[in-house]
Amino acid sequence: MTSSEVELPVVEFEPGRWGDPGNPMHLSDSVLGALTMLGIDGAAPAQTAPAPAPSRATDAALAALRATGAGVSTADDARLHHLRGYSTPDLLKFRAGDASDAPDVVVTPSSAEQVAPVLQACAAQGLTLSPFAGGTAVTGGLAPERNRPVVALDLRGITGLIDLDPVSQIATLAAGTRLPEAEKLLRAKGFELGHFPQSYEGATIGGCAVTRSAGQSSIGYGRFDEMVVGLTVATPIGSSEIGTAPKSAAGPDLRQLFLGSEGAFGVVTAVRVRVHPVPAVRRFYGWHFADFAAGSAAMRHLAQSSVRPTVLRLSDEAETGLNLANPGSAGKASGPVGGCLMVVGFEGDEADVDCRDGYVSARLAELGGTFLGEEPGEAWRVGRFRGPYLRDPLLDAGALVETLETVTFWSNIDRLKADVTAALTGALGEQGTPAVVMCHISHVYPTGASLYFTVIAKALPDPLAQWMIAKKAANAAIRGAGASITHHHAVGVDHRATYLDEIGDVQLAALRAVKAALDPQGVLNPGVLLP
Amino acid sequence: MTSSEVELPVVEFEPGRWGDPGNPMHLSDSVLGALTMLGIDGAAPAQTAPAPAPSRATDAALAALRATGAGVSTADDARLHHLRGYSTPDLLKFRAGDASDAPDVVVTPSSAEQVAPVLQACAAQGLTLSPFAGGTAVTGGLAPERNRPVVALDLRGITGLIDLDPVSQIATLAAGTRLPEAEKLLRAKGFELGHFPQSYEGATIGGCAVTRSAGQSSIGYGRFDEMVVGLTVATPIGSSEIGTAPKSAAGPDLRQLFLGSEGAFGVVTAVRVRVHPVPAVRRFYGWHFADFAAGSAAMRHLAQSSVRPTVLRLSDEAETGLNLANPGSAGKASGPVGGCLMVVGFEGDEADVDCRDGYVSARLAELGGTFLGEEPGEAWRVGRFRGPYLRDPLLDAGALVETLETVTFWSNIDRLKADVTAALTGALGEQGTPAVVMCHISHVYPTGASLYFTVIAKALPDPLAQWMIAKKAANAAIRGAGASITHHHAVGVDHRATYLDEIGDVQLAALRAVKAALDPQGVLNPGVLLP
C-alpha cells in the first residue's frame, strides 16, 4: 500500500499559470535540449500584465446583488482571478495582456440559499451570470457572451460534506467543495471519492458534475457522471432535486441533462455522489508493450472483460519516449527503450485486489505485455498531477504547447489517432513549425476509449493565431472521423461550433427548448454550450 | 455450461393473455390448495369478449397513411391485437369486454424510412400516434389520450441486425427486432446481447430502449439504458442520430433524454447497443440465507465490490416459500425450509468465471450464505420467463394477482419493503381480501436496489376497482419513502401522476419544453409520460 492522493492539499491557482504557485516545475536540461530539435531556443517571449476595463455593473445592480447577502466585488484583482480558465489560448491571452473577458462583478455566496436570490437579482438587473467553480476550465466555459454585464458566481464558499450515507455509500457534497477537501472530509469517515482529474488540486465537485469530468480511476470508479446519483440545481424558474434512485425507468434520466450542462440550465449547488470505503490495498504497476497497437488491443481486452483494474492508461511511443507519464523525469529515459508504457492500478481490499490482479496480470502477459514492477506505476501515481505544470515553463521557453482530447469506438481508434496527429503536424508544419504530437489512452469503455493528445512546437510571434489554425484542423479531423469533440473537457465556447455539428438540429432544438424553459431571460452563461 | 436462452423462439402473444399461447401454465394442486387460504375458490369469473367501436379515422386520413407505403388496417382483429398491454388492469379490462382504448388504425411500416412520412401524415390529418413494439407494456404506455383518432404504429416489421462492429462489440439493431431474434442473429456471428427482461419472448429492441428495460443479467451486462451507445430517432421535426461515442463530455447525454421517453419525443427506429462474445461458460447457483436482511446485506456487499457475478437475485421468505423462483414447481417445497433463496450466475470465459466465482462464493459464505449447488440456479434459469404465465390461470381461478416494482438506495430498502407491503396488505385487507405479498431483489447497484413485489388476494366482483385502491396505496408508500415509482416498467399513463410528483415542476418544465420543440402538434403518444 502506498500513500494516497487524499492527503494532497487544495491548491489556489494564480491567474495565468497552472497549479500550485509554490511548487512550480522547471524544465530539465534534457527537455531543453530536446526542444532545440523543434527550433525552440529557450528565450522567453514578452508578456504584458492584463488589466480589466472598468466594470459595467450599475450601482443599482451592485446593490441588488449585495442585498442577497453574498459577497460582491468589482475589484480588478478579484476580476482577474475569474478571467477565463487555463487552456493554452487562455494563457496566451493572459500573457498578451488581454483581460477583455474579465467578469464585471464577482459574487461570492457563502451558502447555497443565496444562489437563487442572486439569479433573481441578475434577471431583474439585466446581468448575466457565469458559475465559477475551480476555475480550471480549458474550453472557454468561463468566457460567456458579454452583451450584458457579466457576474462570475464563485461557488467556492459553498463547501462541505452535507451528508454521508455509509450503507448506500453516497456522499452529499456542496458544489464548491474542492476535490482534495472532499477526500479529506470523507476520509475522516472511512470513505473516499477516488475522482482524480488532472485538475484535482483545484477542481470542485460542482465543476466536475457540470463538465462530465473523467478521473484517472474511471475504469474502477466510473466517470463523474456515472458516480452522481443526485443533483440540487437552482434555476431561474426554481430549484430542483434531481435523481431519486440509483437507476430508474421513470422517464428520461434528467441527471444526464444537467450533467454536462455547463451552467447553461442552472447552478448546481449540491451533488450526491457514490463513494467507497478507503481501500486497504493500492497497487500500481508498469507494463511494457512493443507498440501502441499491442497496448491498446490489451486495454480493449480488459475493458471488454468483467474483471478490470482500478486504473488503466497507455502512453504511445512518443509520450513514452519523452517519459511524460513521469513528469518529474520528463525527457530522461527509464525502463525499456522504445515501445509503450502502460500503467495498471488496483485498489480495494486484499482479496478483491488479489483476484483482479491475478486475472489482469495473466491476461496482459498473454497479450504481449512485459511486467515492469511497481516502480513505474508508483512513479506515475506520485507525479500524476504534475504533467500540466510543464506547460507554463514550456511557454516561457518559447514553445507552443497544448493538449486536446476526444473519444471514439475501438474500431475507430487507430484512424482517429492517425487523423488527429496528421492534422496537428500538418497545420503546424505548414506554418514552418514542425510539431511533436504525443498521445495516451487514459479512459476505456467496453465499446471504445478516449485519446488525449499533447502537442509541442516552436511558438510563432502570434502563438494564439498559430494554435487556432492547428486546433481547427484537429477539430475537423475529429469530426471527420465521427468522434466526439470532447471526452472530458466539455464544450464551453471553444468547442461550440464543432459540438453543434456533432449533435445536429434536432438535438439542438431539444437543448434550446430546455434552456428557454428554465432560463427564459438568458441569464445563465450565454454562449457557453449553446449559441 | 448449459443451453442458452438465445435458442428460445419469438412468441406472438394473444390479446388479453400473457406469453406463448401454445405453452400456457396450469396451477398445480398445491397452488390451488394454498389459494383457498385466501378465500379463493378456483371458480372462473365471467368474461366478455371485447369488440372495438368503429374506427374514427377518415378516408382521407387512411389514404394519407397508405400513401407512405406502410400497411394500414382498421380491422377489429388488428385493433384488438394493439389494445393496451399486459398489466393486470389491462387484462381485467379485456376480460370485462372493454375495448375503449383500441387504436383507430394500425399502421405497419416495413422499413424505417416509412416512419417519418407516417409522422407527417398524422400531423397533417389530425391523428395521434402511439409506437407499438413488443406490446408487452404494463403501465399504460399503449393507451394514449383519445381526443383525436389514434394510430398504433407497429414497428415489428422493421427488423434485423443492421451492423455488427466486432471490435467495438456494438450491434446496430432495427427497433422492431424481437429480443430472441436479436440473439439468434448475433449468435450466428459469435455474439450475444444478454438482455433478459421478463418479457423477453415478445419484447423488441426499441421497446427496451424507450422504457429503460432492465434484464436479469443487469449486474453483469448492465441495464438496457447502459448498454445503448446510440439511437436513431424519427421526430416530427426531423430525424437524428444520437450518440457519437461510448461516453463524452460534449454537453448533456441526450441518449438519456430519449431512453425512457416512451415514444413521446420521437420514434426510435434503430438502436446501437453493446454486445459480448458468446460465453464459453455459464454457471448458475443457488444460495440460502437465513432471512431477507442477511441475503440483501450480502447482495449489497457484492454490488459494492469490484468483482461481481453476471446474475444476482434474492427472493424473500414469502416468495421462497411459494417457490416462485421456479414457477414450474410453484407451491412445492424444495431445498431448505424457511429463509431466502439467492440465485447467483456467472457467464464468461473460463478464467474470468473461475476468478469471479471464487471471489463471490467465498464472500457469500463469509456473509452467512449456504451453498445449494447448481440445481436451484439452473431451475431458475430454465424457468426464468415462466413466472408471468401464472397470472392468467390465477385470474381464471378467481384470484387478483399483480406485480409492481420500485427502486431506492440501500439504506432505505428495509423501510420501502415494509411500507409497500403494509400498503398492499392494508388496502386489500380493508376490502375484506387479505393478501399475500412476496418480494424479490433482481437488480442491484452500488448505491441501491430494486424491489419487485407480487401480490395475490381473492378477486372481488369488481377486481379492477379493488386493485386500483391497492395500487394507489402502494404508489403513496413508494413516494412516501422517497423511492422511484418504477425501476424498469416505465411511466405510461398509469404512473404519470406519481411520476410528476417525483420529478417536480422544474424537471417537468424541461420535459414539456422538449416535447413542444420536437412534437409541436402533439402527435406522439399524448398523455403517455407527460400530461
PDB file of N, CA and C in Angstrom, chain B residues 51-59 61-62 65-66 72-76 79 99 102-107 127 146 148-152:
ATOM      1  N   ALA B  51     -65.032  -5.864 -28.151  1.00  0.00           N
ATOM      2  CA  ALA B  51     -65.211  -5.517 -29.568  1.00  0.00           C
ATOM      3  C   ALA B  51     -65.022  -4.015 -29.694  1.00  0.00           C
ATOM      4  N   PRO B  52     -64.068  -3.577 -30.522  1.00  0.00           N
ATOM      5  CA  PRO B  52     -63.810  -2.136 -30.602  1.00  0.00           C
ATOM      6  C   PRO B  52     -64.953  -1.374 -31.260  1.00  0.00           C
ATOM      7  N   ALA B  53     -65.113  -0.130 -30.835  1.00  0.00           N
ATOM      8  CA  ALA B  53     -66.030   0.785 -31.538  1.00  0.00           C
ATOM      9  C   ALA B  53     -65.463   1.050 -32.933  1.00  0.00           C
ATOM     10  N   PRO B  54     -66.303   1.521 -33.853  1.00  0.00           N
ATOM     11  CA  PRO B  54     -65.797   1.786 -35.210  1.00  0.00           C
ATOM     12  C   PRO B  54     -64.616   2.766 -35.192  1.00  0.00           C
ATOM     13  N   SER B  55     -63.718   2.562 -36.112  1.00  0.00           N
ATOM     14  CA  SER B  55     -62.572   3.457 -36.249  1.00  0.00           C
ATOM     15  C   SER B  55     -63.034   4.867 -36.570  1.00  0.00           C
ATOM     16  N   ARG B  56     -62.359   5.843 -35.966  1.00  0.00           N
ATOM     17  CA  ARG B  56     -62.707   7.244 -36.226  1.00  0.00           C
ATOM     18  C   ARG B  56     -61.865   7.848 -37.352  1.00  0.00           C
ATOM     19  N   ALA B  57     -60.987   7.047 -37.927  1.00  0.00           N
ATOM     20  CA  ALA B  57     -60.125   7.597 -38.978  1.00  0.00           C
ATOM     21  C   ALA B  57     -60.923   7.885 -40.237  1.00  0.00           C
ATOM     22  N   THR B  58     -60.688   9.045 -40.817  1.00  0.00           N
ATOM     23  CA  THR B  58     -61.390   9.416 -42.052  1.00  0.00           C
ATOM     24  C   THR B  58     -60.751   8.716 -43.246  1.00  0.00           C
ATOM     25  N   ASP B  59     -61.483   8.677 -44.329  1.00  0.00           N
ATOM     26  CA  ASP B  59     -60.929   8.098 -45.557  1.00  0.00           C
ATOM     27  C   ASP B  59     -59.684   8.866 -45.997  1.00  0.00           C
ATOM     28  N   ALA B  61     -57.616  10.415 -44.090  1.00  0.00           N
ATOM     29  CA  ALA B  61     -56.502  10.052 -43.209  1.00  0.00           C
ATOM     30  C   ALA B  61     -55.927   8.705 -43.606  1.00  0.00           C
ATOM     31  N   LEU B  62     -56.808   7.766 -43.888  1.00  0.00           N
ATOM     32  CA  LEU B  62     -56.333   6.427 -44.268  1.00  0.00           C
ATOM     33  C   LEU B  62     -55.566   6.488 -45.589  1.00  0.00           C
ATOM     34  N   LEU B  65     -52.148   7.834 -44.931  1.00  0.00           N
ATOM     35  CA  LEU B  65     -51.298   6.821 -44.305  1.00  0.00           C
ATOM     36  C   LEU B  65     -50.852   5.785 -45.338  1.00  0.00           C
ATOM     37  N   ARG B  66     -51.786   5.374 -46.184  1.00  0.00           N
ATOM     38  CA  ARG B  66     -51.440   4.365 -47.194  1.00  0.00           C
ATOM     39  C   ARG B  66     -50.401   4.898 -48.182  1.00  0.00           C
ATOM     40  N   VAL B  72     -51.799  -0.509 -43.667  1.00  0.00           N
ATOM     41  CA  VAL B  72     -52.795   0.257 -42.907  1.00  0.00           C
ATOM     42  C   VAL B  72     -54.019  -0.630 -42.715  1.00  0.00           C
ATOM     43  N   SER B  73     -54.472  -0.762 -41.474  1.00  0.00           N
ATOM     44  CA  SER B  73     -55.652  -1.587 -41.218  1.00  0.00           C
ATOM     45  C   SER B  73     -56.543  -0.954 -40.174  1.00  0.00           C
ATOM     46  N   THR B  74     -57.839  -1.063 -40.399  1.00  0.00           N
ATOM     47  CA  THR B  74     -58.810  -0.680 -39.376  1.00  0.00           C
ATOM     48  C   THR B  74     -59.638  -1.897 -38.942  1.00  0.00           C
ATOM     49  N   ALA B  75     -59.149  -3.082 -39.282  1.00  0.00           N
ATOM     50  CA  ALA B  75     -59.888  -4.301 -38.927  1.00  0.00           C
ATOM     51  C   ALA B  75     -59.931  -4.475 -37.417  1.00  0.00           C
ATOM     52  N   ASP B  76     -61.046  -4.981 -36.928  1.00  0.00           N
ATOM     53  CA  ASP B  76     -61.201  -5.181 -35.482  1.00  0.00           C
ATOM     54  C   ASP B  76     -60.087  -6.054 -34.907  1.00  0.00           C
ATOM     55  N   ARG B  79     -56.903  -4.177 -34.548  1.00  0.00           N
ATOM     56  CA  ARG B  79     -57.006  -3.176 -33.476  1.00  0.00           C
ATOM     57  C   ARG B  79     -56.998  -3.847 -32.097  1.00  0.00           C
ATOM     58  N   ALA B  99     -63.014  -2.481 -24.787  1.00  0.00           N
ATOM     59  CA  ALA B  99     -62.078  -2.237 -25.893  1.00  0.00           C
ATOM     60  C   ALA B  99     -61.932  -0.747 -26.155  1.00  0.00           C
ATOM     61  N   ALA B 102     -58.821   0.830 -27.875  1.00  0.00           N
ATOM     62  CA  ALA B 102     -58.302   0.274 -29.134  1.00  0.00           C
ATOM     63  C   ALA B 102     -57.917   1.410 -30.085  1.00  0.00           C
ATOM     64  N   PRO B 103     -56.776   1.296 -30.747  1.00  0.00           N
ATOM     65  CA  PRO B 103     -56.407   2.333 -31.716  1.00  0.00           C
ATOM     66  C   PRO B 103     -57.398   2.342 -32.863  1.00  0.00           C
ATOM     67  N   ASP B 104     -57.505   3.492 -33.510  1.00  0.00           N
ATOM     68  CA  ASP B 104     -58.415   3.596 -34.652  1.00  0.00           C
ATOM     69  C   ASP B 104     -57.826   2.965 -35.898  1.00  0.00           C
ATOM     70  N   VAL B 105     -56.519   3.004 -35.993  1.00  0.00           N
ATOM     71  CA  VAL B 105     -55.828   2.480 -37.179  1.00  0.00           C
ATOM     72  C   VAL B 105     -54.560   1.780 -36.718  1.00  0.00           C
ATOM     73  N   VAL B 106     -54.230   0.684 -37.366  1.00  0.00           N
ATOM     74  CA  VAL B 106     -52.938   0.035 -37.143  1.00  0.00           C
ATOM     75  C   VAL B 106     -52.106   0.227 -38.397  1.00  0.00           C
ATOM     76  N   VAL B 107     -50.946   0.827 -38.234  1.00  0.00           N
ATOM     77  CA  VAL B 107     -50.048   1.082 -39.358  1.00  0.00           C
ATOM     78  C   VAL B 107     -48.803   0.227 -39.171  1.00  0.00           C
ATOM     79  N   LEU B 127     -54.173  13.212 -36.645  1.00  0.00           N
ATOM     80  CA  LEU B 127     -54.128  11.935 -35.931  1.00  0.00           C
ATOM     81  C   LEU B 127     -53.048  12.004 -34.853  1.00  0.00           C
ATOM     82  N   ARG B 146     -57.361  10.065 -26.211  1.00  0.00           N
ATOM     83  CA  ARG B 146     -58.110   9.718 -27.421  1.00  0.00           C
ATOM     84  C   ARG B 146     -58.905  10.901 -27.962  1.00  0.00           C
ATOM     85  N   ARG B 148     -58.099  12.730 -30.324  1.00  0.00           N
ATOM     86  CA  ARG B 148     -58.015  12.626 -31.790  1.00  0.00           C
ATOM     87  C   ARG B 148     -57.921  11.139 -32.133  1.00  0.00           C
ATOM     88  N   PRO B 149     -58.186  10.749 -33.382  1.00  0.00           N
ATOM     89  CA  PRO B 149     -58.028   9.335 -33.743  1.00  0.00           C
ATOM     90  C   PRO B 149     -56.578   8.894 -33.517  1.00  0.00           C
ATOM     91  N   VAL B 150     -56.439   7.661 -33.031  1.00  0.00           N
ATOM     92  CA  VAL B 150     -55.145   7.144 -32.609  1.00  0.00           C
ATOM     93  C   VAL B 150     -54.636   6.115 -33.623  1.00  0.00           C
ATOM     94  N   VAL B 151     -53.391   6.307 -34.053  1.00  0.00           N
ATOM     95  CA  VAL B 151     -52.700   5.331 -34.888  1.00  0.00           C
ATOM     96  C   VAL B 151     -51.765   4.512 -34.002  1.00  0.00           C
ATOM     97  N   ALA B 152     -51.877   3.190 -34.052  1.00  0.00           N
ATOM     98  CA  ALA B 152     -50.844   2.333 -33.450  1.00  0.00           C
ATOM     99  C   ALA B 152     -49.806   2.055 -34.533  1.00  0.00           C
TER     100      ALA B 152
END
